[in-house]
PDB file of C-alpha atoms in Angstrom:
ATOM      1  CA  MET A 867       5.824  29.618  -0.483  1.00  0.00           C
ATOM      2  CA  GLY A 868       3.292  31.854   1.142  1.00  0.00           C
ATOM      3  CA  ILE A 869       1.265  32.265  -2.014  1.00  0.00           C
ATOM      4  CA  ASN A 870      -2.217  30.928  -1.496  1.00  0.00           C
ATOM      5  CA  MET A 871      -4.644  29.908  -4.168  1.00  0.00           C
ATOM      6  CA  LYS A 872      -8.369  29.569  -3.627  1.00  0.00           C
ATOM      7  CA  LYS A 873     -10.593  27.262  -5.591  1.00  0.00           C
ATOM      8  CA  PHE A 874     -14.315  26.678  -5.452  1.00  0.00           C
ATOM      9  CA  LYS A 875     -15.286  23.181  -6.477  1.00  0.00           C
ATOM     10  CA  LEU A 876     -18.180  20.961  -5.533  1.00  0.00           C
ATOM     11  CA  PHE A 877     -17.742  17.239  -5.045  1.00  0.00           C
ATOM     12  CA  TYR A 878     -20.484  14.766  -4.413  1.00  0.00           C
ATOM     13  CA  ASN A 879     -18.099  11.863  -4.142  1.00  0.00           C
ATOM     14  CA  PHE A 880     -15.236  11.449  -1.655  1.00  0.00           C
ATOM     15  CA  ASP A 881     -13.174   9.398  -4.111  1.00  0.00           C
ATOM     16  CA  SER A 882     -13.162  12.150  -6.735  1.00  0.00           C
ATOM     17  CA  GLU A 883     -12.396  14.758  -4.075  1.00  0.00           C
ATOM     18  CA  GLU A 884      -9.376  12.695  -2.952  1.00  0.00           C
ATOM     19  CA  GLN A 885      -8.294  12.420  -6.573  1.00  0.00           C
ATOM     20  CA  PHE A 886      -8.641  16.172  -7.086  1.00  0.00           C
ATOM     21  CA  LEU A 887      -6.474  16.942  -4.021  1.00  0.00           C
ATOM     22  CA  SER A 888      -3.906  14.435  -5.166  1.00  0.00           C
ATOM     23  CA  ASP A 889      -3.822  16.005  -8.652  1.00  0.00           C
ATOM     24  CA  MET A 890      -3.383  19.449  -7.097  1.00  0.00           C
ATOM     25  CA  SER A 891      -0.437  18.237  -5.004  1.00  0.00           C
ATOM     26  CA  GLN A 892       1.112  16.894  -8.190  1.00  0.00           C
ATOM     27  CA  LYS A 893       0.852  20.407  -9.646  1.00  0.00           C
ATOM     28  CA  GLY A 894       2.548  21.811  -6.540  1.00  0.00           C
ATOM     29  CA  TYR A 895      -0.466  22.928  -4.517  1.00  0.00           C
ATOM     30  CA  ARG A 896      -0.856  21.558  -1.026  1.00  0.00           C
ATOM     31  CA  LEU A 897      -4.205  21.696   0.755  1.00  0.00           C
ATOM     32  CA  LYS A 898      -4.248  24.260   3.532  1.00  0.00           C
ATOM     33  CA  LYS A 899      -7.927  24.797   4.275  1.00  0.00           C
ATOM     34  CA  ALA A 900     -11.185  23.292   3.097  1.00  0.00           C
ATOM     35  CA  LYS A 901     -14.416  25.031   3.901  1.00  0.00           C
ATOM     36  CA  PHE A 902     -17.782  23.396   3.478  1.00  0.00           C
ATOM     37  CA  PRO A 903     -19.426  23.189   0.954  1.00  0.00           C
ATOM     38  CA  GLY A 904     -16.479  23.507  -1.457  1.00  0.00           C
ATOM     39  CA  LEU A 905     -13.995  26.313  -0.863  1.00  0.00           C
ATOM     40  CA  TYR A 906     -10.398  25.091  -0.919  1.00  0.00           C
ATOM     41  CA  THR A 907      -7.262  27.050  -0.047  1.00  0.00           C
ATOM     42  CA  PHE A 908      -3.957  25.755  -1.369  1.00  0.00           C
ATOM     43  CA  GLU A 909      -0.404  26.817  -0.743  1.00  0.00           C
ATOM     44  CA  ARG A 910       2.586  26.462  -3.041  1.00  0.00           C
ATOM     45  CA  ALA A 911       4.754  23.429  -2.308  1.00  0.00           C
ATOM     46  CA  GLU A 912       7.126  21.040  -4.021  1.00  0.00           C
ATOM     47  CA  PRO A 913       5.134  18.976  -6.546  1.00  0.00           C
ATOM     48  CA  CYS A 914       4.624  15.422  -5.325  1.00  0.00           C
ATOM     49  CA  THR A 915       1.714  13.007  -5.374  1.00  0.00           C
ATOM     50  CA  LEU A 916      -0.021  12.963  -2.019  1.00  0.00           C
ATOM     51  CA  PRO A 917      -2.572  10.218  -1.353  1.00  0.00           C
ATOM     52  CA  TYR A 918      -5.258  12.171   0.533  1.00  0.00           C
ATOM     53  CA  ARG A 919      -7.888  10.254   2.484  1.00  0.00           C
ATOM     54  CA  ILE A 920     -11.144  11.811   3.638  1.00  0.00           C
ATOM     55  CA  ASP A 921     -13.280  10.826   6.603  1.00  0.00           C
ATOM     56  CA  TYR A 922     -16.528  12.593   7.439  1.00  0.00           C
ATOM     57  CA  ARG A 923     -17.306  13.266  11.089  1.00  0.00           C
ATOM     58  CA  THR A 924     -18.296  15.994  13.519  1.00  0.00           C
ATOM     59  CA  PHE A 925     -17.432  15.918  17.220  1.00  0.00           C
ATOM     60  CA  LYS A 926     -19.293  17.006  20.295  1.00  0.00           C
ATOM     61  CA  ASP A 927     -16.235  18.634  21.858  1.00  0.00           C
ATOM     62  CA  GLN A 928     -12.579  19.441  21.287  1.00  0.00           C
ATOM     63  CA  ALA A 929     -11.402  16.601  23.550  1.00  0.00           C
ATOM     64  CA  SER A 930     -13.180  13.949  21.445  1.00  0.00           C
ATOM     65  CA  PHE A 931     -11.734  15.530  18.328  1.00  0.00           C
ATOM     66  CA  GLU A 932      -8.210  15.333  19.742  1.00  0.00           C
ATOM     67  CA  ALA A 933      -8.690  11.716  20.784  1.00  0.00           C
ATOM     68  CA  TYR A 934      -9.787  10.973  17.203  1.00  0.00           C
ATOM     69  CA  ILE A 935      -6.710  12.660  15.727  1.00  0.00           C
ATOM     70  CA  THR A 936      -4.429  10.799  18.159  1.00  0.00           C
ATOM     71  CA  LEU A 937      -5.870   7.439  17.119  1.00  0.00           C
ATOM     72  CA  PHE A 938      -5.140   8.229  13.468  1.00  0.00           C
ATOM     73  CA  GLU A 939      -1.644   9.489  14.304  1.00  0.00           C
ATOM     74  CA  ASP A 940      -0.890   6.297  16.240  1.00  0.00           C
ATOM     75  CA  ALA A 941      -1.962   4.366  13.150  1.00  0.00           C
ATOM     76  CA  GLY A 942       0.322   6.412  10.876  1.00  0.00           C
ATOM     77  CA  TRP A 943      -2.058   9.061   9.495  1.00  0.00           C
ATOM     78  CA  LYS A 944      -1.454  12.766   9.837  1.00  0.00           C
ATOM     79  CA  HIS A 945      -4.548  14.961  10.151  1.00  0.00           C
ATOM     80  CA  VAL A 946      -3.912  17.815   7.714  1.00  0.00           C
ATOM     81  CA  CYS A 947      -7.219  19.633   7.546  1.00  0.00           C
ATOM     82  CA  GLY A 948     -10.541  19.886   9.372  1.00  0.00           C
ATOM     83  CA  THR A 949     -12.016  21.117  12.654  1.00  0.00           C
ATOM     84  CA  HIS A 950     -14.263  19.458  15.224  1.00  0.00           C
ATOM     85  CA  SER A 951     -17.335  20.781  13.428  1.00  0.00           C
ATOM     86  CA  SER A 952     -16.158  20.872   9.801  1.00  0.00           C
ATOM     87  CA  GLY A 953     -17.314  17.403   8.822  1.00  0.00           C
ATOM     88  CA  SER A 954     -14.676  16.480   6.259  1.00  0.00           C
ATOM     89  CA  GLN A 955     -11.398  15.356   7.863  1.00  0.00           C
ATOM     90  CA  TYR A 956      -8.355  15.146   5.604  1.00  0.00           C
ATOM     91  CA  PHE A 957      -5.494  12.737   6.237  1.00  0.00           C
ATOM     92  CA  LEU A 958      -2.102  11.937   4.739  1.00  0.00           C
ATOM     93  CA  PRO A 959       0.087   8.939   5.540  1.00  0.00           C
ATOM     94  CA  MET A 960       3.091   9.775   7.721  1.00  0.00           C
ATOM     95  CA  THR A 961       5.448   7.245   6.165  1.00  0.00           C
ATOM     96  CA  ASN A 962       5.781   5.970   2.632  1.00  0.00           C
ATOM     97  CA  ALA A 963       5.143   2.425   3.762  1.00  0.00           C
ATOM     98  CA  ARG A 964       1.458   3.065   4.330  1.00  0.00           C
ATOM     99  CA  GLN A 965       0.843   4.956   1.088  1.00  0.00           C
ATOM    100  CA  ALA A 966      -1.127   2.201  -0.541  1.00  0.00           C
ATOM    101  CA  GLU A 967      -3.304   1.647   2.503  1.00  0.00           C
ATOM    102  CA  ASP A 968      -6.619   3.226   3.284  1.00  0.00           C
ATOM    103  CA  ILE A 969      -8.149   4.673   6.441  1.00  0.00           C
ATOM    104  CA  PHE A 970     -10.964   2.158   5.992  1.00  0.00           C
ATOM    105  CA  SER A 971     -10.691  -1.611   6.038  1.00  0.00           C
ATOM    106  CA  GLU A 972     -14.395  -2.339   5.571  1.00  0.00           C
ATOM    107  CA  PRO A 973     -16.662  -0.975   2.813  1.00  0.00           C
ATOM    108  CA  GLU A 974     -19.536  -0.273   5.203  1.00  0.00           C
ATOM    109  CA  SER A 975     -17.499   2.226   7.224  1.00  0.00           C
ATOM    110  CA  LYS A 976     -16.617   4.007   3.988  1.00  0.00           C
ATOM    111  CA  ARG A 977     -20.241   4.141   2.920  1.00  0.00           C
ATOM    112  CA  ILE A 978     -21.484   5.490   6.260  1.00  0.00           C
ATOM    113  CA  ARG A 979     -19.687   8.782   5.468  1.00  0.00           C
ATOM    114  CA  TYR A 980     -22.376   9.560   2.917  1.00  0.00           C
ATOM    115  CA  LYS A 981     -25.092   8.998   5.512  1.00  0.00           C
ATOM    116  CA  LYS A 982     -23.473  11.519   7.863  1.00  0.00           C
ATOM    117  CA  LEU A 983     -22.846  13.996   5.052  1.00  0.00           C
ATOM    118  CA  GLY A 984     -26.449  13.616   3.856  1.00  0.00           C
ATOM    119  CA  THR A 985     -27.925  14.300   7.302  1.00  0.00           C
ATOM    120  CA  HIS A 986     -25.651  17.314   7.716  1.00  0.00           C
ATOM    121  CA  CYS A 987     -26.722  18.752   4.331  1.00  0.00           C
ATOM    122  CA  LEU A 988     -30.410  18.097   4.966  1.00  0.00           C
ATOM    123  CA  VAL A 989     -30.293  20.029   8.249  1.00  0.00           C
ATOM    124  CA  TYR A 990     -28.499  22.941   6.566  1.00  0.00           C
ATOM    125  CA  SER A 991     -30.873  22.887   3.636  1.00  0.00           C
ATOM    126  CA  ILE A 992     -33.909  23.110   5.952  1.00  0.00           C
ATOM    127  CA  LEU A 993     -32.208  25.952   7.802  1.00  0.00           C
ATOM    128  CA  MET A 994     -31.594  27.834   4.542  1.00  0.00           C
ATOM    129  CA  VAL A 995     -35.203  27.351   3.419  1.00  0.00           C
ATOM    130  CA  SER A 996     -36.363  28.757   6.773  1.00  0.00           C
ATOM    131  CA  TYR A 997     -34.151  31.818   6.361  1.00  0.00           C
ATOM    132  CA  THR A 998     -35.497  32.269   2.831  1.00  0.00           C
ATOM    133  CA  ILE A 999     -39.079  32.222   4.070  1.00  0.00           C
ATOM    134  CA  LEU A1000     -38.249  34.691   6.854  1.00  0.00           C
ATOM    135  CA  LEU A1001     -36.623  37.067   4.360  1.00  0.00           C
ATOM    136  CA  ILE A1002     -39.491  37.242   1.869  1.00  0.00           C
ATOM    137  CA  PRO A1003     -40.430  40.954   1.644  1.00  0.00           C
ATOM    138  CA  GLU A1004     -43.902  41.878   2.881  1.00  0.00           C
ATOM    139  CA  GLU A1005     -44.922  43.389  -0.439  1.00  0.00           C
ATOM    140  CA  TRP A1006     -44.067  40.231  -2.389  1.00  0.00           C
ATOM    141  CA  LYS A1007     -47.001  38.395  -3.956  1.00  0.00           C
ATOM    142  CA  LEU A1008     -46.892  34.867  -5.249  1.00  0.00           C
ATOM    143  CA  THR A1009     -49.326  35.747  -8.058  1.00  0.00           C
ATOM    144  CA  ASP A1010     -46.981  38.427  -9.403  1.00  0.00           C
ATOM    145  CA  PRO A1011     -43.509  37.509  -8.086  1.00  0.00           C
ATOM    146  CA  PHE A1012     -41.497  40.011 -10.133  1.00  0.00           C
ATOM    147  CA  ARG A1013     -43.654  43.144 -10.400  1.00  0.00           C
ATOM    148  CA  SER A1014     -44.707  43.036  -6.762  1.00  0.00           C
ATOM    149  CA  LEU A1015     -41.108  43.738  -5.705  1.00  0.00           C
ATOM    150  CA  TYR A1016     -41.290  47.298  -7.134  1.00  0.00           C
ATOM    151  CA  LEU A1017     -42.802  49.745  -4.700  1.00  0.00           C
ATOM    152  CA  THR A1018     -43.425  52.813  -6.934  1.00  0.00           C
ATOM    153  CA  ASN A1019     -47.144  53.401  -7.283  1.00  0.00           C
ATOM    154  CA  GLY A1020     -48.458  52.924 -10.799  1.00  0.00           C
ATOM    155  CA  LEU A1021     -45.008  52.005 -12.199  1.00  0.00           C
ATOM    156  CA  TRP A1022     -46.327  49.364 -14.545  1.00  0.00           C
ATOM    157  CA  GLU A1023     -48.882  51.731 -16.085  1.00  0.00           C
ATOM    158  CA  MET A1024     -46.383  54.537 -16.871  1.00  0.00           C
ATOM    159  CA  GLU A1025     -45.481  55.633 -20.400  1.00  0.00           C
ATOM    160  CA  THR A1026     -42.384  54.022 -21.918  1.00  0.00           C
ATOM    161  CA  ASP A1027     -39.910  56.863 -21.348  1.00  0.00           C
ATOM    162  CA  LEU A1028     -40.852  57.567 -17.778  1.00  0.00           C
ATOM    163  CA  PHE A1029     -41.294  53.866 -17.057  1.00  0.00           C
ATOM    164  CA  TRP A1030     -37.706  52.985 -17.982  1.00  0.00           C
ATOM    165  CA  ARG A1031     -36.268  55.827 -15.982  1.00  0.00           C
ATOM    166  CA  VAL A1032     -38.226  54.955 -12.853  1.00  0.00           C
ATOM    167  CA  PHE A1033     -37.716  51.242 -13.409  1.00  0.00           C
ATOM    168  CA  LEU A1034     -33.939  51.542 -13.754  1.00  0.00           C
ATOM    169  CA  PHE A1035     -33.801  53.878 -10.778  1.00  0.00           C
ATOM    170  CA  GLU A1036     -35.608  51.444  -8.536  1.00  0.00           C
ATOM    171  CA  THR A1037     -33.928  48.237  -9.746  1.00  0.00           C
ATOM    172  CA  PRO A1038     -30.731  48.582  -7.618  1.00  0.00           C
ATOM    173  CA  PHE A1039     -32.899  48.959  -4.520  1.00  0.00           C
ATOM    174  CA  VAL A1040     -34.885  45.875  -5.440  1.00  0.00           C
ATOM    175  CA  ILE A1041     -31.633  43.924  -5.915  1.00  0.00           C
ATOM    176  CA  LEU A1042     -30.308  45.162  -2.576  1.00  0.00           C
ATOM    177  CA  ARG A1043     -33.510  44.177  -0.809  1.00  0.00           C
ATOM    178  CA  THR A1044     -33.615  40.724  -2.333  1.00  0.00           C
ATOM    179  CA  ALA A1045     -29.870  39.880  -2.320  1.00  0.00           C
ATOM    180  CA  PRO A1046     -29.895  38.124   1.085  1.00  0.00           C
ATOM    181  CA  LEU A1047     -32.980  36.219   0.029  1.00  0.00           C
ATOM    182  CA  LEU A1048     -31.356  35.092  -3.229  1.00  0.00           C
ATOM    183  CA  PHE A1049     -28.232  34.056  -1.332  1.00  0.00           C
ATOM    184  CA  PHE A1050     -30.238  31.783   0.937  1.00  0.00           C
ATOM    185  CA  VAL A1051     -32.182  30.371  -2.021  1.00  0.00           C
ATOM    186  CA  PHE A1052     -28.814  29.571  -3.631  1.00  0.00           C
ATOM    187  CA  MET A1053     -27.514  27.952  -0.439  1.00  0.00           C
ATOM    188  CA  ALA A1054     -30.716  25.963   0.037  1.00  0.00           C
ATOM    189  CA  VAL A1055     -30.378  24.566  -3.489  1.00  0.00           C
ATOM    190  CA  LEU A1056     -26.676  23.836  -2.936  1.00  0.00           C
ATOM    191  CA  TYR A1057     -27.246  21.892   0.291  1.00  0.00           C
ATOM    192  CA  GLY A1058     -30.358  20.266  -1.101  1.00  0.00           C
ATOM    193  CA  THR A1059     -28.406  18.953  -4.094  1.00  0.00           C
ATOM    194  CA  ARG A1060     -25.605  17.673  -1.872  1.00  0.00           C
ATOM    195  CA  TYR A1061     -28.173  15.916   0.304  1.00  0.00           C
ATOM    196  CA  VAL A1062     -29.762  14.178  -2.692  1.00  0.00           C
ATOM    197  CA  GLN A1063     -26.341  13.183  -4.083  1.00  0.00           C
ATOM    198  CA  ALA A1064     -25.098  11.889  -0.716  1.00  0.00           C
ATOM    199  CA  GLU A1065     -28.221   9.760  -0.327  1.00  0.00           C
ATOM    200  CA  LYS A1066     -27.677   8.435  -3.840  1.00  0.00           C
ATOM    201  CA  TYR A1067     -24.091   7.357  -3.080  1.00  0.00           C
ATOM    202  CA  TYR A1068     -25.156   5.917   0.274  1.00  0.00           C
ATOM    203  CA  LYS A1069     -27.755   3.733  -1.433  1.00  0.00           C
ATOM    204  CA  SER A1070     -25.765   2.783  -4.532  1.00  0.00           C
ATOM    205  CA  ASN A1071     -22.754   1.519  -2.582  1.00  0.00           C
ATOM    206  CA  ARG A1072     -24.790  -1.014  -0.651  1.00  0.00           C
TER     207      ARG A1072
ATOM    208  CA  MET B1335     -32.106  -5.187  25.320  1.00  0.00           C
ATOM    209  CA  ASN B1336     -32.517  -8.003  22.827  1.00  0.00           C
ATOM    210  CA  LEU B1337     -28.982  -9.104  22.116  1.00  0.00           C
ATOM    211  CA  ASN B1338     -30.028 -11.679  19.523  1.00  0.00           C
ATOM    212  CA  LYS B1339     -31.137  -8.850  17.225  1.00  0.00           C
ATOM    213  CA  MET B1340     -27.525  -7.670  17.064  1.00  0.00           C
ATOM    214  CA  LEU B1341     -26.330 -10.919  15.529  1.00  0.00           C
ATOM    215  CA  PRO B1342     -24.467 -11.770  13.391  1.00  0.00           C
ATOM    216  CA  LEU B1343     -21.501  -9.519  14.139  1.00  0.00           C
ATOM    217  CA  THR B1344     -19.292  -8.229  11.356  1.00  0.00           C
ATOM    218  CA  GLU B1345     -15.730  -9.486  11.326  1.00  0.00           C
ATOM    219  CA  THR B1346     -14.461  -6.071  12.437  1.00  0.00           C
ATOM    220  CA  THR B1347     -16.923  -5.865  15.343  1.00  0.00           C
ATOM    221  CA  PHE B1348     -16.128  -9.424  16.405  1.00  0.00           C
ATOM    222  CA  TYR B1349     -12.381  -8.816  16.540  1.00  0.00           C
ATOM    223  CA  VAL B1350     -12.724  -5.446  18.280  1.00  0.00           C
ATOM    224  CA  MET B1351     -14.985  -6.968  20.945  1.00  0.00           C
ATOM    225  CA  LEU B1352     -12.631  -9.874  21.390  1.00  0.00           C
ATOM    226  CA  ALA B1353      -9.699  -7.493  21.837  1.00  0.00           C
ATOM    227  CA  LEU B1354     -11.688  -5.469  24.355  1.00  0.00           C
ATOM    228  CA  MET B1355     -11.969  -8.394  26.772  1.00  0.00           C
ATOM    229  CA  GLU B1356      -9.207  -6.382  28.412  1.00  0.00           C
ATOM    230  CA  PRO B1357      -9.081  -2.558  28.573  1.00  0.00           C
ATOM    231  CA  LEU B1358      -7.244  -1.094  25.564  1.00  0.00           C
ATOM    232  CA  HIS B1359      -6.904   2.204  23.739  1.00  0.00           C
ATOM    233  CA  GLY B1360      -7.509   2.633  20.006  1.00  0.00           C
ATOM    234  CA  TYR B1361      -4.142   1.784  18.537  1.00  0.00           C
ATOM    235  CA  ALA B1362      -3.659  -1.056  21.035  1.00  0.00           C
ATOM    236  CA  ILE B1363      -6.913  -2.569  19.721  1.00  0.00           C
ATOM    237  CA  MET B1364      -5.509  -2.485  16.185  1.00  0.00           C
ATOM    238  CA  GLN B1365      -2.334  -4.238  17.325  1.00  0.00           C
ATOM    239  CA  GLU B1366      -4.220  -6.813  19.403  1.00  0.00           C
ATOM    240  CA  VAL B1367      -6.500  -7.679  16.470  1.00  0.00           C
ATOM    241  CA  GLU B1368      -3.463  -8.165  14.268  1.00  0.00           C
ATOM    242  CA  VAL B1369      -1.918 -10.506  16.851  1.00  0.00           C
ATOM    243  CA  LEU B1370      -5.182 -12.406  17.441  1.00  0.00           C
ATOM    244  CA  SER B1371      -5.695 -12.981  13.722  1.00  0.00           C
ATOM    245  CA  GLU B1372      -2.025 -13.854  13.168  1.00  0.00           C
ATOM    246  CA  GLY B1373      -1.658 -10.856  10.881  1.00  0.00           C
ATOM    247  CA  LYS B1374      -4.626 -11.754   8.674  1.00  0.00           C
ATOM    248  CA  VAL B1375      -6.881  -8.924   9.833  1.00  0.00           C
ATOM    249  CA  LYS B1376      -5.757  -5.308   9.970  1.00  0.00           C
ATOM    250  CA  ILE B1377      -8.376  -2.820  11.015  1.00  0.00           C
ATOM    251  CA  ALA B1378      -7.786   0.662   9.609  1.00  0.00           C
ATOM    252  CA  ALA B1379      -8.105   3.776  11.786  1.00  0.00           C
ATOM    253  CA  GLY B1380     -11.345   5.120  10.279  1.00  0.00           C
ATOM    254  CA  THR B1381     -13.088   1.780  10.447  1.00  0.00           C
ATOM    255  CA  LEU B1382     -11.943   1.235  14.033  1.00  0.00           C
ATOM    256  CA  TYR B1383     -13.121   4.666  15.152  1.00  0.00           C
ATOM    257  CA  GLY B1384     -16.555   3.968  13.673  1.00  0.00           C
ATOM    258  CA  ALA B1385     -16.684   0.558  15.346  1.00  0.00           C
ATOM    259  CA  ILE B1386     -15.798   2.018  18.767  1.00  0.00           C
ATOM    260  CA  GLU B1387     -18.445   4.698  18.277  1.00  0.00           C
ATOM    261  CA  ASN B1388     -21.109   2.125  17.387  1.00  0.00           C
ATOM    262  CA  LEU B1389     -20.218  -0.230  20.232  1.00  0.00           C
ATOM    263  CA  THR B1390     -20.385   2.676  22.694  1.00  0.00           C
ATOM    264  CA  LYS B1391     -23.760   3.746  21.318  1.00  0.00           C
ATOM    265  CA  GLN B1392     -25.068   0.175  21.604  1.00  0.00           C
ATOM    266  CA  LYS B1393     -23.810   0.098  25.215  1.00  0.00           C
ATOM    267  CA  LEU B1394     -21.608  -2.944  24.640  1.00  0.00           C
ATOM    268  CA  ILE B1395     -18.359  -1.240  25.632  1.00  0.00           C
ATOM    269  CA  HIS B1396     -17.591   1.701  27.893  1.00  0.00           C
ATOM    270  CA  GLU B1397     -14.756   4.102  28.422  1.00  0.00           C
ATOM    271  CA  VAL B1398     -12.547   3.593  31.453  1.00  0.00           C
ATOM    272  CA  LYS B1399     -10.587   6.334  33.185  1.00  0.00           C
ATOM    273  CA  SER B1400      -7.100   6.867  31.884  1.00  0.00           C
ATOM    274  CA  GLU B1401      -4.327   9.343  32.617  1.00  0.00           C
ATOM    275  CA  ASN B1402      -3.822  10.101  28.942  1.00  0.00           C
ATOM    276  CA  LYS B1403      -6.905  11.978  27.753  1.00  0.00           C
ATOM    277  CA  ARG B1404      -5.901  11.752  24.124  1.00  0.00           C
ATOM    278  CA  ARG B1405      -5.798   7.972  24.215  1.00  0.00           C
ATOM    279  CA  ARG B1406      -9.189   6.830  25.413  1.00  0.00           C
ATOM    280  CA  ILE B1407      -9.375   3.344  26.883  1.00  0.00           C
ATOM    281  CA  TYR B1408     -12.375   1.097  26.359  1.00  0.00           C
ATOM    282  CA  VAL B1409     -13.474  -2.249  27.727  1.00  0.00           C
ATOM    283  CA  LEU B1410     -16.254  -4.717  27.036  1.00  0.00           C
ATOM    284  CA  ASN B1411     -19.137  -4.521  29.574  1.00  0.00           C
ATOM    285  CA  GLU B1412     -21.499  -7.320  30.719  1.00  0.00           C
ATOM    286  CA  ASN B1413     -23.840  -6.840  27.751  1.00  0.00           C
ATOM    287  CA  GLY B1414     -20.863  -6.993  25.439  1.00  0.00           C
ATOM    288  CA  LYS B1415     -19.584 -10.204  27.003  1.00  0.00           C
ATOM    289  CA  ASP B1416     -23.040 -11.778  26.734  1.00  0.00           C
ATOM    290  CA  LEU B1417     -23.307 -10.785  23.082  1.00  0.00           C
ATOM    291  CA  LEU B1418     -19.870 -12.166  22.299  1.00  0.00           C
ATOM    292  CA  GLY B1419     -20.920 -15.414  24.024  1.00  0.00           C
ATOM    293  CA  LEU B1420     -24.077 -15.627  21.913  1.00  0.00           C
ATOM    294  CA  GLU B1421     -22.090 -15.029  18.747  1.00  0.00           C
ATOM    295  CA  LEU B1422     -19.652 -17.750  19.755  1.00  0.00           C
ATOM    296  CA  GLU B1423     -22.517 -20.219  20.278  1.00  0.00           C
ATOM    297  CA  ARG B1424     -23.963 -19.275  16.898  1.00  0.00           C
ATOM    298  CA  LEU B1425     -20.630 -19.757  15.155  1.00  0.00           C
ATOM    299  CA  LYS B1426     -19.993 -23.068  16.960  1.00  0.00           C
ATOM    300  CA  TYR B1427     -23.418 -24.321  15.933  1.00  0.00           C
ATOM    301  CA  LEU B1428     -22.697 -23.359  12.337  1.00  0.00           C
ATOM    302  CA  THR B1429     -19.300 -25.058  12.257  1.00  0.00           C
ATOM    303  CA  ASP B1430     -20.775 -28.172  13.967  1.00  0.00           C
ATOM    304  CA  ILE B1431     -23.523 -28.704  11.424  1.00  0.00           C
ATOM    305  CA  ALA B1432     -21.190 -27.862   8.590  1.00  0.00           C
ATOM    306  CA  GLU B1433     -18.625 -30.404   9.777  1.00  0.00           C
ATOM    307  CA  ARG B1434     -21.316 -33.082  10.161  1.00  0.00           C
ATOM    308  CA  LYS B1435     -22.612 -32.383   6.667  1.00  0.00           C
ATOM    309  CA  MET B1436     -19.116 -32.573   5.208  1.00  0.00           C
ATOM    310  CA  ALA B1437     -18.423 -35.819   7.048  1.00  0.00           C
ATOM    311  CA  ASP B1438     -21.676 -37.355   5.718  1.00  0.00           C
ATOM    312  CA  ARG B1439     -20.747 -36.426   2.212  1.00  0.00           C
ATOM    313  CA  ASP B1440     -17.265 -37.930   2.550  1.00  0.00           C
ATOM    314  CA  LYS B1441     -18.431 -41.271   4.066  1.00  0.00           C
ATOM    315  CA  PRO B1442     -20.023 -42.976   1.030  1.00  0.00           C
ATOM    316  CA  LEU B1443     -17.077 -41.881  -1.022  1.00  0.00           C
ATOM    317  CA  SER B1444     -14.584 -43.597   1.277  1.00  0.00           C
ATOM    318  CA  LYS B1445     -16.756 -46.783   1.335  1.00  0.00           C
ATOM    319  CA  GLN B1446     -16.827 -46.813  -2.437  1.00  0.00           C
ATOM    320  CA  ASN B1447     -13.093 -46.448  -2.492  1.00  0.00           C
ATOM    321  CA  GLY B1448     -12.890 -49.350  -0.038  1.00  0.00           C
ATOM    322  CA  THR B1449     -14.918 -51.763  -2.221  1.00  0.00           C
ATOM    323  CA  VAL B1450     -13.135 -50.971  -5.424  1.00  0.00           C
TER     324      VAL B1450
END
């Protein structure tokens, strides 16, 4: 108890994510936190197979979120993870009797999760691309994307010995300057991929 | 609002609307649907929440004041009642023509049986 384990894993499919969480519970790790887009925190627990169910929703306020959780509780599902803005909502059945049942009784309502997830990811992806564009350094030129990041005058014309010394000296600064940019490029790609995948699942389940 | 464009209703939507002829909260809707369908239809929590959300967005149901804020109560409004009526007419029409067609098909058979 009290020992947490973090895991980073990306899922494009709710069914495989449910399976993953169930497998983890079998190994004695119970889901404690899940942070979009794929950071999971587990805590040590007695190994047992837990049938996780995932819904995908965001709520306009805390009151709506609580009303949502109450409805699920009334129906026998315990909300174990998620916040009003987190998107993914994780549920476990409260009694063994309902273990085989699902939180969805109609395929369309299951499919609509991918639509919501897709929209969410598209918005984030556009946001990340905007940040990337804002963070492009002034000196950067599209025609020479790598060399233009180095600010030392005449660096690329220097003799080998001097060149390497100056080059290696300046490189950490270049990395520092471009790190935020690279982070947002990475995030834009991550959200973009999730958007494409979500759209794919939304269409293929029709 | 063109109600005819909303037809046909899905089975879930139909049952939820039928249950909401009287004001009910979420779980009460699930129970009422089970009673109405004699246990044949059980609407799961996630599906029901989505249905309530859609019906609210389409302005077919609305929330009514309740003392318990965590259990929101909904009821069918005039548009909702009209739509349910239209769906009922559509279904009646379908069952009528289907019954007539079945009866026509059975007639010659029974005559044949009679002559033999």
